[in-house]
PDB file of C-alpha atoms and ligand atoms in Angstrom:
ATOM      1  CA  MET A   1      -3.160  20.096  -5.976  1.00  0.00           C
ATOM      2  CA  GLU A   2      -6.483  20.505  -3.824  1.00  0.00           C
ATOM      3  CA  LEU A   3      -6.760  18.197  -1.207  1.00  0.00           C
ATOM      4  CA  PHE A   4     -10.465  17.217  -2.563  1.00  0.00           C
ATOM      5  CA  GLU A   5      -8.787  16.933  -5.749  1.00  0.00           C
ATOM      6  CA  ALA A   6      -6.182  15.204  -5.343  1.00  0.00           C
ATOM      7  CA  ILE A   7      -8.522  12.230  -3.260  1.00  0.00           C
ATOM      8  CA  LYS A   8     -11.226  11.913  -5.785  1.00  0.00           C
ATOM      9  CA  ASN A   9      -8.957  11.909  -8.991  1.00  0.00           C
ATOM     10  CA  ARG A  10      -6.312   9.562  -7.936  1.00  0.00           C
ATOM     11  CA  ARG A  11      -6.146   6.818  -9.785  1.00  0.00           C
ATOM     12  CA  SER A  12      -4.023   2.829  -9.744  1.00  0.00           C
ATOM     13  CA  ILE A  13      -1.882   3.249 -12.694  1.00  0.00           C
ATOM     14  CA  ARG A  14      -0.954  -0.043 -13.768  1.00  0.00           C
ATOM     15  CA  VAL A  15       1.495   1.442 -17.041  1.00  0.00           C
ATOM     16  CA  TYR A  16       4.298   2.958 -16.582  1.00  0.00           C
ATOM     17  CA  THR A  17       6.607   5.609 -18.952  1.00  0.00           C
ATOM     18  CA  ALA A  18      10.922   4.495 -19.170  1.00  0.00           C
ATOM     19  CA  ASP A  19      11.135   7.369 -17.011  1.00  0.00           C
ATOM     20  CA  PRO A  20      13.270   7.474 -13.792  1.00  0.00           C
ATOM     21  CA  VAL A  21      11.597   9.517 -10.649  1.00  0.00           C
ATOM     22  CA  ASP A  22      14.470  11.115  -7.806  1.00  0.00           C
ATOM     23  CA  ASP A  23      15.792  10.892  -5.032  1.00  0.00           C
ATOM     24  CA  ALA A  24      13.971  13.694  -3.870  1.00  0.00           C
ATOM     25  CA  LYS A  25      10.191  12.683  -4.804  1.00  0.00           C
ATOM     26  CA  ILE A  26      10.565   9.645  -3.338  1.00  0.00           C
ATOM     27  CA  GLU A  27      11.438  11.426   0.120  1.00  0.00           C
ATOM     28  CA  ALA A  28       8.462  13.571   0.161  1.00  0.00           C
ATOM     29  CA  ILE A  29       6.792  10.642  -0.674  1.00  0.00           C
ATOM     30  CA  LEU A  30       7.949   9.318   2.453  1.00  0.00           C
ATOM     31  CA  GLU A  31       7.862  11.877   4.235  1.00  0.00           C
ATOM     32  CA  ALA A  32       4.091  11.860   3.504  1.00  0.00           C
ATOM     33  CA  GLY A  33       3.788   8.515   5.194  1.00  0.00           C
ATOM     34  CA  ARG A  34       5.823  10.076   8.099  1.00  0.00           C
ATOM     35  CA  TRP A  35       3.115  11.873   8.751  1.00  0.00           C
ATOM     36  CA  ALA A  36       0.517   9.590   9.005  1.00  0.00           C
ATOM     37  CA  PRO A  37      -1.193   8.755  12.165  1.00  0.00           C
ATOM     38  CA  SER A  38      -1.135   5.705  13.791  1.00  0.00           C
ATOM     39  CA  TRP A  39      -2.114   4.001  17.123  1.00  0.00           C
ATOM     40  CA  ALA A  40      -1.115   6.097  20.141  1.00  0.00           C
ATOM     41  CA  ASN A  41       1.903   7.201  17.253  1.00  0.00           C
ATOM     42  CA  THR A  42       3.751   4.075  17.295  1.00  0.00           C
ATOM     43  CA  GLN A  43       4.400   4.471  13.758  1.00  0.00           C
ATOM     44  CA  CYS A  44       4.867   1.015  13.599  1.00  0.00           C
ATOM     45  CA  TRP A  45       5.361   1.737   9.661  1.00  0.00           C
ATOM     46  CA  ARG A  46       8.820   0.526   7.784  1.00  0.00           C
ATOM     47  CA  PHE A  47       9.766   1.436   4.387  1.00  0.00           C
ATOM     48  CA  ILE A  48      11.293  -0.710   1.288  1.00  0.00           C
ATOM     49  CA  VAL A  49      12.528   1.467  -1.476  1.00  0.00           C
ATOM     50  CA  VAL A  50      13.174  -0.972  -4.094  1.00  0.00           C
ATOM     51  CA  ARG A  51      15.177   0.340  -7.001  1.00  0.00           C
ATOM     52  CA  ASP A  52      17.353  -2.523  -8.189  1.00  0.00           C
ATOM     53  CA  PRO A  53      15.506  -4.321 -11.388  1.00  0.00           C
ATOM     54  CA  GLU A  54      17.241  -7.870  -9.492  1.00  0.00           C
ATOM     55  CA  VAL A  55      15.355  -7.156  -5.889  1.00  0.00           C
ATOM     56  CA  LYS A  56      12.214  -5.342  -7.680  1.00  0.00           C
ATOM     57  CA  ALA A  57      11.971  -8.682 -10.069  1.00  0.00           C
ATOM     58  CA  ARG A  58      12.515 -11.550  -7.068  1.00  0.00           C
ATOM     59  CA  VAL A  59       9.828  -9.299  -5.265  1.00  0.00           C
ATOM     60  CA  ALA A  60       7.474  -9.270  -8.026  1.00  0.00           C
ATOM     61  CA  ASP A  61       7.643 -13.125  -8.949  1.00  0.00           C
ATOM     62  CA  THR A  62       6.626 -13.788  -5.298  1.00  0.00           C
ATOM     63  CA  LEU A  63       2.575 -12.316  -7.053  1.00  0.00           C
ATOM     64  CA  PHE A  64       0.595 -15.011  -6.630  1.00  0.00           C
ATOM     65  CA  LYS A  65      -0.104 -16.245 -10.295  1.00  0.00           C
ATOM     66  CA  VAL A  66      -4.128 -18.336 -11.619  1.00  0.00           C
ATOM     67  CA  VAL A  67      -3.545 -21.043 -11.871  1.00  0.00           C
ATOM     68  CA  LEU A  68      -5.095 -23.592 -13.824  1.00  0.00           C
ATOM     69  CA  PRO A  69      -5.312 -27.027 -15.465  1.00  0.00           C
ATOM     70  CA  ASP A  70      -3.572 -26.190 -18.272  1.00  0.00           C
ATOM     71  CA  LYS A  71      -1.534 -22.889 -17.236  1.00  0.00           C
ATOM     72  CA  VAL A  72      -0.489 -20.610 -15.483  1.00  0.00           C
ATOM     73  CA  ILE A  73      -1.389 -16.819 -15.477  1.00  0.00           C
ATOM     74  CA  GLU A  74       1.146 -14.501 -15.105  1.00  0.00           C
ATOM     75  CA  ASN A  75       0.119 -11.966 -12.323  1.00  0.00           C
ATOM     76  CA  ARG A  76      -0.619  -8.234 -13.895  1.00  0.00           C
ATOM     77  CA  ALA A  77       1.036  -6.782 -10.798  1.00  0.00           C
ATOM     78  CA  THR A  78       3.942  -8.573 -11.908  1.00  0.00           C
ATOM     79  CA  ALA A  79       5.200  -7.531 -15.015  1.00  0.00           C
ATOM     80  CA  ILE A  80       3.766  -3.568 -13.447  1.00  0.00           C
ATOM     81  CA  ILE A  81       6.283  -3.504 -10.354  1.00  0.00           C
ATOM     82  CA  ASN A  82       8.415  -4.664 -13.696  1.00  0.00           C
ATOM     83  CA  SER A  83       8.022  -2.025 -15.365  1.00  0.00           C
ATOM     84  CA  ALA A  84       8.473   0.821 -12.982  1.00  0.00           C
ATOM     85  CA  PRO A  85      11.223   2.606 -11.309  1.00  0.00           C
ATOM     86  CA  VAL A  86      10.442   1.940  -8.288  1.00  0.00           C
ATOM     87  CA  LEU A  87       8.955  -0.677  -5.254  1.00  0.00           C
ATOM     88  CA  ILE A  88       7.882   1.287  -2.724  1.00  0.00           C
ATOM     89  CA  VAL A  89       7.499  -2.451  -0.525  1.00  0.00           C
ATOM     90  CA  VAL A  90       5.260  -1.136   3.350  1.00  0.00           C
ATOM     91  CA  CYS A  91       6.440  -2.969   6.144  1.00  0.00           C
ATOM     92  CA  ALA A  92       4.937  -2.874   9.583  1.00  0.00           C
ATOM     93  CA  VAL A  93       6.694  -3.944  13.004  1.00  0.00           C
ATOM     94  CA  THR A  94       3.937  -5.741  14.832  1.00  0.00           C
ATOM     95  CA  GLY A  95       3.292  -6.323  18.400  1.00  0.00           C
ATOM     96  CA  VAL A  96       3.249  -2.445  19.000  1.00  0.00           C
ATOM     97  CA  SER A  97      -0.197  -1.116  17.594  1.00  0.00           C
ATOM     98  CA  GLY A  98      -3.245  -1.355  19.246  1.00  0.00           C
ATOM     99  CA  GLY A  99      -1.741  -2.657  22.492  1.00  0.00           C
ATOM    100  CA  LYS A 100      -2.284  -0.510  26.063  1.00  0.00           C
ATOM    101  CA  LEU A 101      -0.410   2.163  26.831  1.00  0.00           C
ATOM    102  CA  GLY A 102       1.660   2.839  30.251  1.00  0.00           C
ATOM    103  CA  GLY A 103       4.219   0.580  31.725  1.00  0.00           C
ATOM    104  CA  GLY A 104       3.690  -3.889  32.334  1.00  0.00           C
ATOM    105  CA  GLU A 105       3.233  -6.657  30.219  1.00  0.00           C
ATOM    106  CA  PHE A 106       2.264  -5.287  26.522  1.00  0.00           C
ATOM    107  CA  GLU A 107      -1.553  -6.214  26.055  1.00  0.00           C
ATOM    108  CA  PHE A 108      -4.132  -6.186  22.661  1.00  0.00           C
ATOM    109  CA  LEU A 109      -6.804  -3.600  24.023  1.00  0.00           C
ATOM    110  CA  THR A 110      -9.119  -4.624  21.894  1.00  0.00           C
ATOM    111  CA  ASP A 111     -10.856  -7.329  19.472  1.00  0.00           C
ATOM    112  CA  LYS A 112      -9.114  -6.515  16.622  1.00  0.00           C
ATOM    113  CA  GLY A 113      -5.814  -7.140  18.276  1.00  0.00           C
ATOM    114  CA  ASP A 114      -2.450  -5.749  16.488  1.00  0.00           C
ATOM    115  CA  TRP A 115      -3.628  -2.614  14.616  1.00  0.00           C
ATOM    116  CA  PHE A 116      -1.047  -2.755  12.569  1.00  0.00           C
ATOM    117  CA  MET A 117      -2.999  -3.394   8.502  1.00  0.00           C
ATOM    118  CA  PHE A 118      -5.045  -0.214   9.521  1.00  0.00           C
ATOM    119  CA  ASP A 119      -2.005   1.494  10.615  1.00  0.00           C
ATOM    120  CA  THR A 120       0.205   1.436   7.624  1.00  0.00           C
ATOM    121  CA  ALA A 121      -2.696   1.508   5.635  1.00  0.00           C
ATOM    122  CA  LEU A 122      -3.480   4.884   6.384  1.00  0.00           C
ATOM    123  CA  ALA A 123       0.725   5.521   5.832  1.00  0.00           C
ATOM    124  CA  VAL A 124       0.237   4.011   2.392  1.00  0.00           C
ATOM    125  CA  GLN A 125      -2.350   6.274   1.298  1.00  0.00           C
ATOM    126  CA  ASN A 126      -0.250   9.408   2.388  1.00  0.00           C
ATOM    127  CA  MET A 127       2.001   7.961   0.466  1.00  0.00           C
ATOM    128  CA  VAL A 128      -0.095   7.306  -3.048  1.00  0.00           C
ATOM    129  CA  LEU A 129      -1.743  10.448  -2.352  1.00  0.00           C
ATOM    130  CA  ALA A 130       1.474  12.205  -2.102  1.00  0.00           C
ATOM    131  CA  ALA A 131       2.744  10.960  -5.602  1.00  0.00           C
ATOM    132  CA  HIS A 132      -0.530  11.521  -7.046  1.00  0.00           C
ATOM    133  CA  GLY A 133       0.579  15.130  -6.405  1.00  0.00           C
ATOM    134  CA  LEU A 134       3.484  15.524  -8.005  1.00  0.00           C
ATOM    135  CA  GLY A 135       2.294  14.271 -11.228  1.00  0.00           C
ATOM    136  CA  LEU A 136       3.105  10.416 -10.278  1.00  0.00           C
ATOM    137  CA  GLY A 137       1.360   7.371 -10.509  1.00  0.00           C
ATOM    138  CA  THR A 138       1.471   4.268  -8.018  1.00  0.00           C
ATOM    139  CA  VAL A 139      -0.892   1.386  -7.257  1.00  0.00           C
ATOM    140  CA  ILE A 140      -1.617  -1.094  -4.082  1.00  0.00           C
ATOM    141  CA  ILE A 141      -0.601  -4.103  -4.517  1.00  0.00           C
ATOM    142  CA  GLY A 142      -1.663  -7.055  -1.908  1.00  0.00           C
ATOM    143  CA  THR A 143      -1.316  -9.791  -3.827  1.00  0.00           C
ATOM    144  CA  ALA A 144       2.116 -10.681  -2.604  1.00  0.00           C
ATOM    145  CA  ASP A 145       3.418 -13.712  -1.146  1.00  0.00           C
ATOM    146  CA  ALA A 146       4.685 -12.155   1.911  1.00  0.00           C
ATOM    147  CA  PRO A 147       6.475 -14.241   3.760  1.00  0.00           C
ATOM    148  CA  ARG A 148       8.698 -15.256   0.315  1.00  0.00           C
ATOM    149  CA  VAL A 149       8.787 -10.990   0.107  1.00  0.00           C
ATOM    150  CA  GLU A 150      10.286 -10.457   4.113  1.00  0.00           C
ATOM    151  CA  LYS A 151      12.888 -13.328   2.845  1.00  0.00           C
ATOM    152  CA  VAL A 152      14.311 -11.944  -0.172  1.00  0.00           C
ATOM    153  CA  LEU A 153      13.874  -8.357   1.438  1.00  0.00           C
ATOM    154  CA  GLY A 154      15.710  -9.900   4.462  1.00  0.00           C
ATOM    155  CA  VAL A 155      12.733  -8.710   6.623  1.00  0.00           C
ATOM    156  CA  PRO A 156      13.380  -9.696  10.852  1.00  0.00           C
ATOM    157  CA  GLU A 157      10.890 -11.998  12.403  1.00  0.00           C
ATOM    158  CA  GLY A 158       8.561  -9.991  14.635  1.00  0.00           C
ATOM    159  CA  ASN A 159       8.352  -7.667  11.093  1.00  0.00           C
ATOM    160  CA  ARG A 160       5.830  -8.267   8.557  1.00  0.00           C
ATOM    161  CA  VAL A 161       5.363  -6.850   4.948  1.00  0.00           C
ATOM    162  CA  VAL A 162       1.821  -5.452   4.599  1.00  0.00           C
ATOM    163  CA  ALA A 163       1.801  -3.989   0.835  1.00  0.00           C
ATOM    164  CA  MET A 164       3.996  -2.734  -1.566  1.00  0.00           C
ATOM    165  CA  PHE A 165       3.333  -0.027  -4.883  1.00  0.00           C
ATOM    166  CA  PRO A 166       5.812   0.452  -7.994  1.00  0.00           C
ATOM    167  CA  VAL A 167       5.936   4.942  -8.296  1.00  0.00           C
ATOM    168  CA  GLY A 168       6.855   5.821 -11.643  1.00  0.00           C
ATOM    169  CA  VAL A 169       5.534   8.401 -14.152  1.00  0.00           C
ATOM    170  CA  PRO A 170       2.053   7.084 -15.398  1.00  0.00           C
ATOM    171  CA  ALA A 171       1.062   5.962 -19.521  1.00  0.00           C
ATOM    172  CA  ARG A 172      -1.911   6.776 -19.482  1.00  0.00           C
ATOM    173  CA  GLU A 173      -4.322   7.483 -16.843  1.00  0.00           C
ATOM    174  CA  GLY A 174      -5.771   4.725 -15.429  1.00  0.00           C
ATOM    175  CA  LYS A 175      -9.601   4.035 -15.831  1.00  0.00           C
ATOM    176  CA  VAL A 176     -12.037   5.488 -13.505  1.00  0.00           C
ATOM    177  CA  PRO A 177     -13.624   2.382 -11.150  1.00  0.00           C
ATOM    178  CA  PRO A 178     -17.248   3.391 -10.105  1.00  0.00           C
ATOM    179  CA  ARG A 179     -18.189   4.296  -6.544  1.00  0.00           C
ATOM    180  CA  LYS A 180     -20.998   3.247  -4.369  1.00  0.00           C
ATOM    181  CA  GLU A 181     -23.460   6.137  -3.481  1.00  0.00           C
ATOM    182  CA  LEU A 182     -23.483   7.027  -0.382  1.00  0.00           C
ATOM    183  CA  SER A 183     -26.802   6.146   0.438  1.00  0.00           C
ATOM    184  CA  GLU A 184     -25.769   2.700  -0.165  1.00  0.00           C
ATOM    185  CA  ILE A 185     -23.030   2.977   2.562  1.00  0.00           C
ATOM    186  CA  VAL A 186     -23.969   5.587   5.204  1.00  0.00           C
ATOM    187  CA  PHE A 187     -27.245   5.271   7.826  1.00  0.00           C
ATOM    188  CA  LYS A 188     -27.938   7.655  10.138  1.00  0.00           C
ATOM    189  CA  ASP A 189     -28.633   6.495  13.928  1.00  0.00           C
ATOM    190  CA  ARG A 190     -28.181   2.351  13.770  1.00  0.00           C
ATOM    191  CA  TRP A 191     -27.282  -0.135  10.706  1.00  0.00           C
ATOM    192  CA  GLY A 192     -29.313  -0.010   7.456  1.00  0.00           C
ATOM    193  CA  GLY A 193     -31.354   3.251   9.244  1.00  0.00           C
TER     194      GLY A 193
HETATM  195  C1  LIG N 201      -5.318  -3.576  -0.159  1.00  0.00           C
HETATM  196  C2  LIG N 201      -5.346  -2.861  -1.716  1.00  0.00           C
HETATM  197  C3  LIG N 201      -4.694  -4.418  -2.689  1.00  0.00           C
HETATM  198  C4  LIG N 201      -4.381  -4.411  -4.062  1.00  0.00           C
HETATM  199  N1  LIG N 201      -4.485  -4.939  -4.445  1.00  0.00           N
HETATM  200  C5  LIG N 201      -4.289  -5.246  -5.852  1.00  0.00           C
HETATM  201  C6  LIG N 201      -2.924  -5.351  -6.468  1.00  0.00           C
HETATM  202  O1  LIG N 201      -2.718  -6.796  -6.143  1.00  0.00           O
HETATM  203  N2  LIG N 201      -3.556  -5.385  -8.236  1.00  0.00           N
HETATM  204  C7  LIG N 201      -3.881  -4.469  -8.336  1.00  0.00           C
HETATM  205  O2  LIG N 201      -4.007  -4.777  -9.466  1.00  0.00           O
HETATM  206  N3  LIG N 201      -4.697  -3.270  -7.941  1.00  0.00           N
HETATM  207  C8  LIG N 201      -4.706  -3.697  -6.146  1.00  0.00           C
HETATM  208  N4  LIG N 201      -5.497  -2.655  -5.814  1.00  0.00           N
HETATM  209  C9  LIG N 201      -5.941  -2.271  -6.338  1.00  0.00           C
HETATM  210  C10 LIG N 201      -7.219  -1.413  -6.054  1.00  0.00           C
HETATM  211  O3  LIG N 201      -8.219  -2.270  -7.676  1.00  0.00           O
HETATM  212  C11 LIG N 201      -7.578  -0.448  -6.788  1.00  0.00           C
HETATM  213  O4  LIG N 201      -7.722   0.224  -6.407  1.00  0.00           O
HETATM  214  C12 LIG N 201      -9.532  -0.482  -6.855  1.00  0.00           C
HETATM  215  O5  LIG N 201      -9.751  -1.109  -8.297  1.00  0.00           O
HETATM  216  C13 LIG N 201      -9.719   1.405  -7.387  1.00  0.00           C
HETATM  217  O6  LIG N 201      -9.699   1.894  -8.343  1.00  0.00           O
HETATM  218  P1  LIG N 201      -8.608   3.348  -8.112  1.00  0.00           P
HETATM  219  O7  LIG N 201      -7.521   3.230  -7.400  1.00  0.00           O
HETATM  220  O8  LIG N 201      -7.910   3.308  -9.293  1.00  0.00           O
HETATM  221  O9  LIG N 201      -9.699   3.733  -7.187  1.00  0.00           O
HETATM  222  C14 LIG N 201      -4.965  -2.990  -4.447  1.00  0.00           C
HETATM  223  C15 LIG N 201      -5.876  -2.055  -3.270  1.00  0.00           C
HETATM  224  C16 LIG N 201      -5.963  -1.639  -2.086  1.00  0.00           C
HETATM  225  C17 LIG N 201      -6.728  -1.028  -1.476  1.00  0.00           C
END
């Protein structure tokens, strides 16, 4: 698949078939994540591949629900995760990205602090594109209660769960959410120009 076509045509997939996804495909997806750029090549990302339906369900149960006075509405991503054969949970080692290079005390260099969200996002984009290239569907999920997921998956202190995405065979194509026009998001020489 041509790169620009893959970037443009990848969609969030929220319905999967019951078809399995073999390990070779999951490894190819993880390999794409491994080759993402990162701050000073620190590669703070760690990936947990969850296939065990029970573990997957416990992670899915951490997604935020909408609590109304008379009812609780399940996060629709809970069912999405449970229906997909594989869930990749993206974690980050904290305190390594965004810092000063070389010896001495570690110190964050910029006003942004730890850049782990940025680095892991690059790996995630590589992986969802790779999955798309393999004919598989994904949807990035950010609405989890990360500290609870960390407990469920035994993520040690100093590491954070950032996001997750199910991988499966798409049951139908995703809708195409519109994008802002370039004229709305690109400026010339200065903000608003
Ligand atoms: C950081 C991030 C968090 C997201 N979290 C969720 C989520 O919790 N649930 C969900 O259904 N979609 C989630 N999405 C998917 C977006 O809704 C989706 O990418 C967006 O609507 C554009 O659609 P497209 O991916 O098909 O182009 C998330 C996407 C990103 C980048």
